Each structure stands twice: as structure tokens, then as C-alpha cells.
XYZ file of C-alpha atoms in Angstrom:
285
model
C -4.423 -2.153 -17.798
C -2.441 0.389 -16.686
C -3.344 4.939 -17.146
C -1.358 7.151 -18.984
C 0.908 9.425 -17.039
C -0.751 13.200 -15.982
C -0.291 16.068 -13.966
C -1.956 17.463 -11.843
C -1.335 19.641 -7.910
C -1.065 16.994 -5.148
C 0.062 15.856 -1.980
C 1.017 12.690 0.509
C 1.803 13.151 3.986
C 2.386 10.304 6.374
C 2.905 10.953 9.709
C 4.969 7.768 10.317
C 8.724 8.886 10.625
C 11.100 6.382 9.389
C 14.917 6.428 10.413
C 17.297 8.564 8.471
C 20.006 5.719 8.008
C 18.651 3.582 5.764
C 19.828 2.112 2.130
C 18.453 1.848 -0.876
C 16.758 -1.989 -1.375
C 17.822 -3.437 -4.617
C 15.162 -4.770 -6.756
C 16.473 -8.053 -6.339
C 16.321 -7.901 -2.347
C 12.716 -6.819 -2.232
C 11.667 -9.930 -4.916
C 13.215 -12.108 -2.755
C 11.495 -11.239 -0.026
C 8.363 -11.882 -1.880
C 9.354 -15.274 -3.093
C 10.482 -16.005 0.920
C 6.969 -14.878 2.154
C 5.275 -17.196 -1.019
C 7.535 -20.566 -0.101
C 7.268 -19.902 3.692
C 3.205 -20.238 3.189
C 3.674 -23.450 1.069
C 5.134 -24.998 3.701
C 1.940 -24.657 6.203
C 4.193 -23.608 9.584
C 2.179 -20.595 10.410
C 5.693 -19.931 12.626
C 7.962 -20.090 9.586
C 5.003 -17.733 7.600
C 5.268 -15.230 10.122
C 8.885 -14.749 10.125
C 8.629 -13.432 6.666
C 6.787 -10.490 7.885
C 8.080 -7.428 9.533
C 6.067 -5.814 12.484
C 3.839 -4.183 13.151
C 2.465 -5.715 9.953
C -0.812 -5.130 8.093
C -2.919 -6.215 5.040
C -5.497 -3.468 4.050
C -8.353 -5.070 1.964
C -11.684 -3.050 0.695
C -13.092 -4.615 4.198
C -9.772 -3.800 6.538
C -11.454 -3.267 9.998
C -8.320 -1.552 11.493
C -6.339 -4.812 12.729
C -3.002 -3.940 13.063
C 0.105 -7.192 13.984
C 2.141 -6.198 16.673
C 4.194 -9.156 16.451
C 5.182 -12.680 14.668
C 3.516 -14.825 17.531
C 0.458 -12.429 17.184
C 0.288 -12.843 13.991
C 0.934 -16.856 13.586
C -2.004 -17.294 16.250
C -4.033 -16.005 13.549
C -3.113 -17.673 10.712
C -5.967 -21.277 9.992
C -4.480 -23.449 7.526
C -7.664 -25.834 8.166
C -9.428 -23.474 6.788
C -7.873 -22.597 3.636
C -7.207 -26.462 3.125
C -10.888 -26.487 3.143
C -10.627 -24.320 0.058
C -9.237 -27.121 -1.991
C -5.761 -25.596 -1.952
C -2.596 -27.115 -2.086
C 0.011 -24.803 -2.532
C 0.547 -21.188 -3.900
C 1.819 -19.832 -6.875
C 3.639 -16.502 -7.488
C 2.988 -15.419 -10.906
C 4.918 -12.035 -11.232
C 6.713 -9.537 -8.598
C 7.578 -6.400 -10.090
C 9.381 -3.608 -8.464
C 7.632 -0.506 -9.203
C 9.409 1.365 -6.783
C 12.247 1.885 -4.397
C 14.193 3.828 -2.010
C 15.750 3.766 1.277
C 15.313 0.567 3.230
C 11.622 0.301 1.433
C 10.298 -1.224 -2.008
C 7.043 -1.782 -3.155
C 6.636 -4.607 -5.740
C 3.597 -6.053 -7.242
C 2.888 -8.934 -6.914
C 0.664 -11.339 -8.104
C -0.300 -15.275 -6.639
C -2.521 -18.056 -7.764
C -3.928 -20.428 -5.612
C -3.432 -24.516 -7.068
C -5.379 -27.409 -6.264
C -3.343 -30.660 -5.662
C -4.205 -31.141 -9.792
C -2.621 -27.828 -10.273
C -5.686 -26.334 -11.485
C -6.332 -22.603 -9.987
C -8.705 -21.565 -7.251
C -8.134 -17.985 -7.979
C -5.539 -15.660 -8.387
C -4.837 -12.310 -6.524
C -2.886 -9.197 -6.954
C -0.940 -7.658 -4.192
C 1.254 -4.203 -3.474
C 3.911 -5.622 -0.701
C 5.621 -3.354 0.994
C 8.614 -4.591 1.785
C 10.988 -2.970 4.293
C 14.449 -3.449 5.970
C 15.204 -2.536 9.481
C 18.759 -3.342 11.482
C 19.420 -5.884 8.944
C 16.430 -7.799 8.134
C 14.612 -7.487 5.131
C 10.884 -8.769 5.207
C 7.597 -7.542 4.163
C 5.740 -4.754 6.118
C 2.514 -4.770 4.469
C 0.123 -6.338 2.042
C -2.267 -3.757 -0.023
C -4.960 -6.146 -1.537
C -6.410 -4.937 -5.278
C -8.298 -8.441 -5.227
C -9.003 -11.180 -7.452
C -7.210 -10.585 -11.329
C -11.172 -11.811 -13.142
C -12.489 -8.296 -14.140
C -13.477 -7.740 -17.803
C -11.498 -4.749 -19.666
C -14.065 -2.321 -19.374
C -14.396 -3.040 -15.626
C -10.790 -2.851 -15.297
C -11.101 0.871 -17.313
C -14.020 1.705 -14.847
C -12.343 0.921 -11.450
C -9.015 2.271 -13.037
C -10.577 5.734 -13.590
C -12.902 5.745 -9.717
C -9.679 5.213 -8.159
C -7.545 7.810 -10.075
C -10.271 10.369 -9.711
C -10.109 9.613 -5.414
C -6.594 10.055 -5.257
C -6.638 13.384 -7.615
C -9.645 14.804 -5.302
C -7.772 13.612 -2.028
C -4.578 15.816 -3.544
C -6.200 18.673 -4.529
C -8.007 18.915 -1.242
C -4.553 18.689 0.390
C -3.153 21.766 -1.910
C -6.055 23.899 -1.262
C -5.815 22.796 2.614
C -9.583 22.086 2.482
C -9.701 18.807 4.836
C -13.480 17.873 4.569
C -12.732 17.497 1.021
C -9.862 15.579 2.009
C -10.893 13.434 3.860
C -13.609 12.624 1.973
C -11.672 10.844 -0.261
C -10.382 8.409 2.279
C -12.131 5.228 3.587
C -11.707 4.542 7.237
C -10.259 2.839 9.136
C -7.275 4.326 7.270
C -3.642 2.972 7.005
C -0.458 4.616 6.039
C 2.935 2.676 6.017
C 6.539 3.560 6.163
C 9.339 2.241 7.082
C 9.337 2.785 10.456
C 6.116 1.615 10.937
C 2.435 1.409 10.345
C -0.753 4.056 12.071
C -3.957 3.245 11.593
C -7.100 6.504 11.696
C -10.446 4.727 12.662
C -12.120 8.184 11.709
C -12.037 11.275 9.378
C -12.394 13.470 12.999
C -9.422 11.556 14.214
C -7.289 12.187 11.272
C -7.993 16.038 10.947
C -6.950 16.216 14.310
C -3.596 14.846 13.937
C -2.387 16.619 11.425
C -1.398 20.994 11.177
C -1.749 22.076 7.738
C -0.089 25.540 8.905
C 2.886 23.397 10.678
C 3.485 21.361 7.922
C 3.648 23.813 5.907
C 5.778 25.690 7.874
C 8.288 23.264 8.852
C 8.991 22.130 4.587
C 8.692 25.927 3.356
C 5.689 23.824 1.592
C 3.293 26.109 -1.149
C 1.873 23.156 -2.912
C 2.651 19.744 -4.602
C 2.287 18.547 -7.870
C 1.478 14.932 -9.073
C 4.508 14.082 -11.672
C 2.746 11.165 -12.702
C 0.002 8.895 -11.849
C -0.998 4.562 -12.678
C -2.907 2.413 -11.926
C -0.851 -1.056 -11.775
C -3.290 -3.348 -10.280
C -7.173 -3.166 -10.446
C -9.686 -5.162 -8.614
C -13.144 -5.922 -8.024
C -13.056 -3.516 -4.917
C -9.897 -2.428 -4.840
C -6.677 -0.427 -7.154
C -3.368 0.119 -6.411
C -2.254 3.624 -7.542
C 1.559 4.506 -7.760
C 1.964 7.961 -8.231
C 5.252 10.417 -8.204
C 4.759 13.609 -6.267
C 7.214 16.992 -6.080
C 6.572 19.527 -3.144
C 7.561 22.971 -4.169
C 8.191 26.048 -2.149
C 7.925 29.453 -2.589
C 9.009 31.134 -5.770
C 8.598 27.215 -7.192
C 11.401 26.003 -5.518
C 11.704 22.230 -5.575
C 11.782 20.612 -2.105
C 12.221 16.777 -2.780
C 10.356 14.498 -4.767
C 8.995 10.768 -3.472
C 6.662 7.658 -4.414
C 3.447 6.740 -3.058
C 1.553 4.030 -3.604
C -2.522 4.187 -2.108
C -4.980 1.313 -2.308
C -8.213 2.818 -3.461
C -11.309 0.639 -2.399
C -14.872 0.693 -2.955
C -17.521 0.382 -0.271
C -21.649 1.000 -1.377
C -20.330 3.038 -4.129
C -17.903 4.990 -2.877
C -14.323 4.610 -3.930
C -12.013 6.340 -1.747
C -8.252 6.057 -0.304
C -8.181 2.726 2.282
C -3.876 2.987 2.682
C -0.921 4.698 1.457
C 2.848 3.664 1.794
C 5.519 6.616 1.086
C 9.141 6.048 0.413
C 10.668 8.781 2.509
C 11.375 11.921 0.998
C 14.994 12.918 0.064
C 16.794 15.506 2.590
């Protein structure tokens, strides 16, 4: 189920840098990436699963408890295949990878996997936002934002839909009127933003209104406000929604300043539905 398109005044800031020099990743780069990271976890070699990555890596869920990869080895220690064996599984399945946007050295594409018995009959299936990235050559997948299992009803997919568009439209109105309780507010925390240079992680909404300047920022773009060209919903879970949305930072007089794509993972958690991660495809100069 996907929204209709709106306006509205907005903002994403991410205070990962990422490297100027950087090219744009085709759409056929960033699938294959996907399809690499699918038939690397067929084959059970946590090693060879790993590889697919790129580091630090991370996989925000509605439950993400701040665990950030700093490496491949790190990251194949973790990885029990006795465990999902247990599950009944045999192999994986990717259903769909769809690039819904790109830039320099970064794509997001969404995705979505089921999980097959040895009969080939499905455990479950899943939908993912992988971020995948390319840095001094290699192309490989940053991070995994988790919407959840694809079994909601229409009119729970229309509920969740509209919870997680209204977080992201409070958390960018709050960031136009500079009003950072509000803001933050409509995070969840721990709280992830990707780029391509990287991954930082906020374990609280004191910790991120510390490390950001409204009045430098501001400064530094010749920022006035934002607006929100458009706004969807491309993947909606039990606890979680990926929102892609377009934003335009204008300056004074309305002068444009660049334009860019965001995507945020808005989960629930006792009610609440709030922004868990973002990943920004850097800005134009």
C-alpha cells in the first residue's frame, strides 16, 4: 500500500559526512548487491555472509538496542545458523528488490525475502530497506532497515502507513520551527542514521540535542526552512514502516539550496510510533 505524494515544511540532517568523490550507483549495481547478500546466506558460511556487508554495518528493527558491526569477523561471530536451521529453514528467497532511490556511491532498494522449508513451503516473509553503499571500489550493503513480516491486513497496513507518516511530518516540522523537544519526540532511541561514510548511533534524546547547533547549521547552509517534496510509505509492518521522502532546503528570499532522499524506519514501541533510523543520500553541492 503505498500514500499519495504531499507537501509539507521539513527537514533531515545527518551528521555522518560522507566523501565528496563518489559516483552515482546504477540500479543494477545496488540489486546485485542484494541478490550477493541473499545467495551468500544460502550458502550457510557465516564468513562468505559477512563479506557482503560493508562496515560498520547495522540492522535497525522496532527492538534495535544500539548494536553497531565494526567489522566482517565481528559480525560473522554473531551470525547462528543452528539456530535458524532450528526454524525449519532451508534456504532464502528474494522476492523483489526495487530501487527507490539513488545517488552518489549510495542506493536504497527494497527488498523483500521469504524464508522456504526444504518442501519449499514459506516460514515467513520479510520486507527490508538495504542500504547499499560503495566505498574505494567495493559495493556491499551498509545497512538493513527492518519494516517486518509482509502478513498485515489492508486496514492495518492503512493504519501503520498513516502513524508513521504523521512521526516523520511532526519530527520535520519540529526541525523547521527549531523546537527540539518536539523533535525529538518523534524519534525512538537508540537512534541510527546512515550514510555513506558511515553509521552513528544516539542512545538518548539528551545526547542527540547536544550534538547538533540549530543556529550553526543554519548558518553554515544559509538554511530558512525545508520543505517535504513528497512523502511514501513503501513498506509497512507490524512494528515497523519504511518512509522515503524527497526534501528541498531553501534559503533566504526562497532560494533553493539542494534537494536529497531520505528514507526513515518508523517503529512502534507501547504505542508510540516514532523515527528508529534514517539514511540520506548526500546532498548535491
Amino acid at each position: 500500500m503505498r500514500l499519495a505524494a504531499r507537501n509539507l515544511l521539513g527537514l533531515f540532517v545527518l551528521s555522518v559526512l560522507w566523501p565528496v568523490q563518489a559516483l552515482a550507483l546504477t540500479g543494477e549495481e545496488a540489486r546485485e548487491a542484494v541478490r550477493r547478500f541473499i545467495e551468500a546466506w544460502n550458502t550457510r558460511e557465516p564468513a562468505a555472509f559477512a563479506a557482503t556487508l560493508q562496515y560498520p554495518h547495522v540492522r535497525p528493527t522496532a527492538d534495535f538496542d544500539g548494536r553497531v558491526f565494526a567489522d566482517a569477523a565481528t559480525y560473522a561471530a554473531a551470525i547462528d545458523f543452528d539456530q535458524v536451521l532450528a526454524t525449519g529453514w532451508d534456504r532464502s528467497r528474494l522476492d523483489s528488490a526495487t530501487v527507490v532511490q539513488a545517488g552518489k556511491g549510495q542506493a536504497h532498494v527494497a527488498g523483500r525475502y521469504t524464508r522456504l522449508r526444504e518442501d519449499g513451503s514459506a516460514i515467513f516473509s520479510n520486507q527490508v530497506l538495504y542500504v547499499v553503499t560503495e566505498n574505494d571500489g567495493s559495493t556491499g550493503i551498509r545497512a538493513r532497515l527492518a519494516a517486518g513480516f509482509d502478513d498485515l491486513a489492508e486496514s492495518g497496513r492503512e493504519a501503520n502507513a498513516a502513524a508513521a507518516v504523521a512521526a516523520v511530518e511532526r519530527y520535520l516540522e519540529a526541525f523547521n520551527d527549531r523546537d527540539e523537544a518536539a523533535m525529538t519526540a518523534a524519534l525512538v532511541f537508540p537512534h541510527v542514521r546512515v550514510g555513506r561514510g558511515g553509521v552513528r548511533v544516539w542512545r538518548s534524546a539528551a545526547e542527540y540535542r547536544a550534538d547538533f547547533d540549530f543556529d550553526a547549521f543554519a548558518e553554515r547552509l544559509g538554511w530558512e526552512r525545508s520543505e517535504a517534496d513528497s512523502m511514501e510509505a513503501i513498506q509497512v509492518g507490524a512494528r515497523g514502516v519504511n518512509v522515503a521522502v524527497r526534501i528541498t532546503r531553501y534559503g533566504s528570499g526562497g532560494t533553493m539550496i539542494h534537494s536529497f532522499d531520505t528514507v526513515y524506519l518508523v517503529t512502534e514501541k507501547d504505542g508510540h510510533w516514532g523515527i528508529r533510523a534514517g539514511s540520506s543520500i548526500a546532498p548535491s553541492p
